[in-house]
Amino acid sequence: MDTNKFSNRHIGVTTDDDKAAMLKAIGVNSLDELIEQTIPSDIRLTKPLNLPPAMTERKFAEHIAELAGKNKIFTSYIGMGWYDTVCPAPIVRNVFENPAWYTSYTPYQAEISQGRLEALLNFQTVICELTGLPLTNCSLLDEATAAAEAATMFHGTRSRAQAKAGANTLFVDEHVFESTKAVIHTRMEPQGIEVVTGDFKTFEFTDKVFAAIVQYPNGDGEIEDYRAFVEAAHAKDVRVAVAADLMSLVLLTPPGEWGADVVFGSSQRFGIPMFYGGPSAGYFATKDEYKRTIPGRIIGISVDAYNHPAYRLALQTREQHIKREKATSNICTAQALLATMAGFYAVYHGPDGLRDIASRIHAYAGFLAEELEKLGYKQVNKNFFDTLKIALPERVEVKTLREIALECNINLRYFEDGHVGISLDETTQPKALAVLLQMFAGVAGKTYAANVDDINRSRYFDEQFVRTSKFMEQELFAKYHTETELMRYIKRLERRDISLAHSMIPLGSCTMKLNAASEMLPLSRPEFQNIHPYAPVDQAAGYIEMIENLSAALIEITGLKGVTLQPNSGAAGEYTGLRIIRSYLESIGQGHRNVVLLPASAHGTNPASAIQCGFTTVTVRCDEKGNVDLADFRAKAEENRDNLAASMITYPSTHGIFETDIKEMCDIVHACGGQLYMDGANMNAQVGLTNPGTIGADVCHLNLHKTFASPHGGGGPGVGPVCVAEHLLPFLPSHPVAFGNSLNTVAAAPYGSAGILPITYGYIRMMGADGLTEATKVAILNANYLAAKLEKDYGIVYNGARGRVGHELILECRTIKEQSGIDESDIAKRLMDFGYHAPTLSFPVHGTLMIEPTESESKHELDRFVEVMQCIRKEIDEVEKGTADKEDNVLKNAPHPEYEVTADAWSHPYPRTKAAFPLEWLHDGKFWVNVARVNNAYGDRNLVPTLCGCCQC
C-alpha cells in the first residue's frame, strides 16, 4: 500500500484480496461491472473530474498552514453578533478535538446517546436560566435564522380571529442586527408575511400585526426598556420575540421576566471561536404553551424500563420526516457540538464565573466610555452592556481614525451616520484599553496616560435593568470548576455514547464516514478561529482563497456553474435552492408558479422546505420496486403545467437506488416550465461517476457533513452549499453587511459556517479526482456486499433495475414482525448490546431498517456487522420457533445495561451471558449502555426540558 496516498487511509477496502472476495459475494467480476449494473449508462461521466492533483497529508498540512498564514488576526471590536472569547483548554482538548464527541450522530437512539443528551440538557438549562423562560430547544443554526423561526412559529400559532382577519404583519425594530433583518425578509416574503421596520417607541399596533421582534441590548448597543412595548403588544394579542445577548443576561433583567414570548440569539460568546462567522449555536427559548410548535429538538428527562432516570429527544412526532409538509419547521441539522461546548463553558465557570466575566466586560466598557469622554468623544448609548457608540469630535475624521486603527491592528465598527462602534469582549485586557485610548487620543491630537490596571467594577446602566433573580443554582454548576473535575465529567459523559470511534454507524441516508484527523486539525488554528466575519477582506485572504478553491471544486464535482456556501445545514440548503428558483421565476414574470412535485421517495425535509418557501407540494407515488412512477410523474406535471415551479428529486433516491428514468423526469419538468431541484443528500454515490449537471438539474444542494467528510457532531454542525446552473447565478444569496445587499440572505454570516470549510477542502485536496471517484465506487461496493450477505436472512426492500442497490440498502423487517412479534425497533435496540448504533429506523419505509456502510469501513468491520446481524436473526428464529419466550427475550428486553447484568437478581429465562456477551469477541472491550430501554411515552407525558431544583435529576 502506498502509505503517502491519503485515499488509502480514508477508504476502508484497500487490498485486492478483500475487494475480490466482496465482488465474488455480490456475483460480479469487477468493480467496474458492479458500477455498470448500478448507475444508468446515459448519465455516466465520460471523462474524469478536472481537479488539482491529490496532496499527501504532509503536503496539505503545509498548504493549509500557508493559507492560514495569509489571514491576519486583528483585535476586532466590531461586535454585531460576533465577539472574541476564550474556549477553556479542557473543552478544546476533550470535546472540540475529540472524535468521540464530534463523530457521534444526532441522538435519535437515546440509550447509546446518554452522554451527549446530558450535555445538551445542560445547555438547555443554561438558556432557560439566563432568559427567564421555561422551555428551550437544544440549539438552532444561528441568531438570524432563529429570528425567522420565531416569526414563523408565531404566524403558525395565530389565534383564529387573527387568521380570519388576515393578520400577516411582522414588526421588526430598526435596531435589530442587519443580518437578522435580511434573513427575516428572505424567509417571510414567500409566506405572504409583510415585514414592517421602524422604531418600537413610536410603532402603533393594528389588528394586522401578529408579532414583533426587538433586540436587547439593541444593535447599536443601547439597553432599551421594552416593558411598555410588550404590554401594548400583548393587549393586541401580538407576541414578542427578543434577540438577546446571552452574556449580557448575566447582568440584565431577563426578557422572560418582562413578558417576552420568545428569547433567541447566539451562544457564541460562551467559548465558541468566531470562525469567520460560524459555526456557533443559536438558542431559542419560549413559554411552555409553545412546546408543540417550537422548532428544532428538545432534550427531555424520562425513565427507562426499570424507572431509572434517562435522557431522550422529547416530542419526536414534530420531526419533519414524519409530519412532512405539515411540519412546523424544516430544521434537521442544528449546532449540537457547539451547544455542547457552550454548555460545558457554563458548567466550568458556574454562575459566579459568568458574573465575573460579564461584569469585567461591562466595567471595561464603562471605563473606556468615561476616558473617551475626557478626550472629547461623546458616548451616545445612555445604558449599555459592552458596546459603545461614539460620536467623533468635529476635528476628527472617520477616514483618519480607520487608517490609524488598521495600523494598530484594530477593527472598529463604522456606522453610516459617522459614529464609531466599540464592542468589548471576554478577551479584552487593560493593556488593550490603553492601546485604544492612546489611539483615540492621538487622532484627536492629544496624549493619553492613565492607570488602566485598577478599573472599578462599576455599573453603567439604570437600576431598572439590573438582574435581581438568581440563576444556575443547580448542583451541576457548582461542581466542576477545576480542570480535573471538568475533564472527568466530560470523560464520564463521553463513555456513555457510541460514536465512529467505537464502531461503524450504519445509518442510511446519513453517511457517517471518516472525518480524518488531517482534515480536522486546521480548525484549531487561531488564524481560522479568530477572524471576525466583517473584518476587512484583506485580513481574511487565506479564508477567501480557500473558499474560492473549494467553490471551484464543488462546481466541477456537480457539473454546475456557481455555488453559495452560506446555508448552515442541508435543510437550509434545500430552502435556499428553492428560494433561488422562486427569485428566478419572479424575474421572468413566472412568479405565479407555486407547485413543487415531490416523489414519495424524496428526502425527509423536502416537503417542509417547499412549504416554508411558499410552495404547494404534490406527491408523486412510487411503484412496488421503489422507483418514481413515471406515468404518475408525467400526469401530475402536465396537470400542473401552468403552475409548476419545480420538482425536488433525491438521487440516488432515499430508497437507495439509481432510477433509470431520471433524465426523462428532468425533461418532463423542463418541458412544463419548471426547474429541477436535486437534493444532494446522496451525492456521495455520484462523485466522479455522474453529477447533477450531466443529469439535467438546475439546482443541487450538498451536505458537507455527509458526502464531504465534515463530522456530524452529535447533530451538527452541518453545511449545505447550493450549486446552480448559469441562469440562476444572479439569484445566489448575498449579505447586507459583507456584500452590500440582502438578496436571498439565509444566514447571519456571509459564508455561513466558514470555520468548518477547511475539513471539506482538505478532503477534496487530499483525495483528488481519482480518490473521490474510488470512494464513490467503494461506497457502492460496500452497500452491495452487505445486501448480498443479509438478503437471505432479512430481505432487501428495493433493488435497482438490474438488481443492485446504490450506496445504501433497506432491510425488510415487516415479515419478521408478522412471524415472530419482533419489530425493527427491537432489532435496533439489540444492536446496542453488540456495541453498534442502530441503522435508520422505519424511514423511508415504515417497518424497515436502512443501512449505509460508507466507503470508510473495512471488510473486517462489514463482516463483523454481518456476524452481528446473523446472530440477531438466530435470536429472532428462537422466538419464532417458541424456544425463546415471546415477550421475555433478549430482543424485547434490549438493550441490557451494565447495572442490570451485574445485579444480584436476574429474572429472565435466558442467561446473562446471552444478554451481554452473545459473541465471543464482545469480551474484548464491550460497550456498556448505562440505561435500559427508554420509556418514550412517559417522557412526552412528563416533559422535563431542564435540570430541576438543586439536583441533577
Tab-separated table of N, CA and C in Angstrom, residues 41-46 556-560 663 666 678 686 689-697:
chain	number	residue	atom	x	y	z
A	41	SER	N	-26.235	4.036	-17.685
A	41	SER	CA	-25.131	4.418	-18.575
A	41	SER	C	-25.313	5.799	-19.182
A	42	ASP	N	-26.563	6.252	-19.348
A	42	ASP	CA	-26.785	7.534	-20.027
A	42	ASP	C	-26.482	8.746	-19.155
A	43	ILE	N	-26.165	8.518	-17.885
A	43	ILE	CA	-25.799	9.652	-17.043
A	43	ILE	C	-24.350	9.554	-16.556
A	44	ARG	N	-23.613	8.550	-17.012
A	44	ARG	CA	-22.235	8.380	-16.570
A	44	ARG	C	-21.338	9.446	-17.186
A	45	LEU	N	-20.408	9.941	-16.403
A	45	LEU	CA	-19.430	10.902	-16.909
A	45	LEU	C	-18.510	10.224	-17.912
A	46	THR	N	-18.112	10.968	-18.916
A	46	THR	CA	-17.256	10.407	-19.963
A	46	THR	C	-15.796	10.752	-19.764
A	556	GLU	N	-17.053	21.922	-10.142
A	556	GLU	CA	-16.580	20.854	-11.026
A	556	GLU	C	-17.244	19.525	-10.677
A	557	ILE	N	-17.344	19.228	-9.421
A	557	ILE	CA	-17.911	17.944	-8.985
A	557	ILE	C	-19.383	17.833	-9.340
A	558	THR	N	-20.121	18.937	-9.239
A	558	THR	CA	-21.564	18.896	-9.514
A	558	THR	C	-21.903	19.146	-10.980
A	559	GLY	N	-20.946	19.671	-11.742
A	559	GLY	CA	-21.226	19.958	-13.154
A	559	GLY	C	-22.107	21.171	-13.352
A	560	LEU	N	-22.183	22.046	-12.334
A	560	LEU	CA	-22.998	23.252	-12.436
A	560	LEU	C	-22.090	24.477	-12.559
A	663	LYS	N	-33.305	11.162	-16.249
A	663	LYS	CA	-33.164	12.202	-17.281
A	663	LYS	C	-34.521	12.551	-17.882
A	666	CYS	N	-36.312	14.905	-15.601
A	666	CYS	CA	-35.798	16.270	-15.787
A	666	CYS	C	-36.432	16.910	-17.020
A	678	MET	N	-32.267	19.080	-7.396
A	678	MET	CA	-31.752	17.786	-6.956
A	678	MET	C	-31.273	17.890	-5.520
A	686	GLN	N	-22.547	9.757	-6.215
A	686	GLN	CA	-22.400	10.316	-7.560
A	686	GLN	C	-20.981	10.761	-7.890
A	689	LEU	N	-18.594	9.810	-10.875
A	689	LEU	CA	-19.255	8.858	-11.776
A	689	LEU	C	-20.374	9.511	-12.567
A	690	THR	N	-21.089	10.410	-11.939
A	690	THR	CA	-22.118	11.194	-12.603
A	690	THR	C	-22.234	12.503	-11.832
A	691	ASN	N	-23.118	13.400	-12.245
A	691	ASN	CA	-23.324	14.613	-11.451
A	691	ASN	C	-24.634	15.274	-11.849
A	692	PRO	N	-25.128	16.187	-11.025
A	692	PRO	CA	-26.420	16.826	-11.299
A	692	PRO	C	-26.465	17.567	-12.624
A	693	GLY	N	-25.356	18.227	-13.001
A	693	GLY	CA	-25.334	18.955	-14.263
A	693	GLY	C	-25.518	18.039	-15.452
A	694	THR	N	-24.857	16.899	-15.425
A	694	THR	CA	-24.984	15.922	-16.506
A	694	THR	C	-26.390	15.345	-16.558
A	695	ILE	N	-26.965	15.122	-15.409
A	695	ILE	CA	-28.308	14.541	-15.342
A	695	ILE	C	-29.362	15.536	-15.833
A	696	GLY	N	-29.133	16.827	-15.581
A	696	GLY	CA	-30.079	17.838	-16.052
A	696	GLY	C	-30.663	18.719	-14.975
A	697	ALA	N	-30.080	18.699	-13.767
A	697	ALA	CA	-30.597	19.509	-12.673
A	697	ALA	C	-30.234	20.979	-12.858
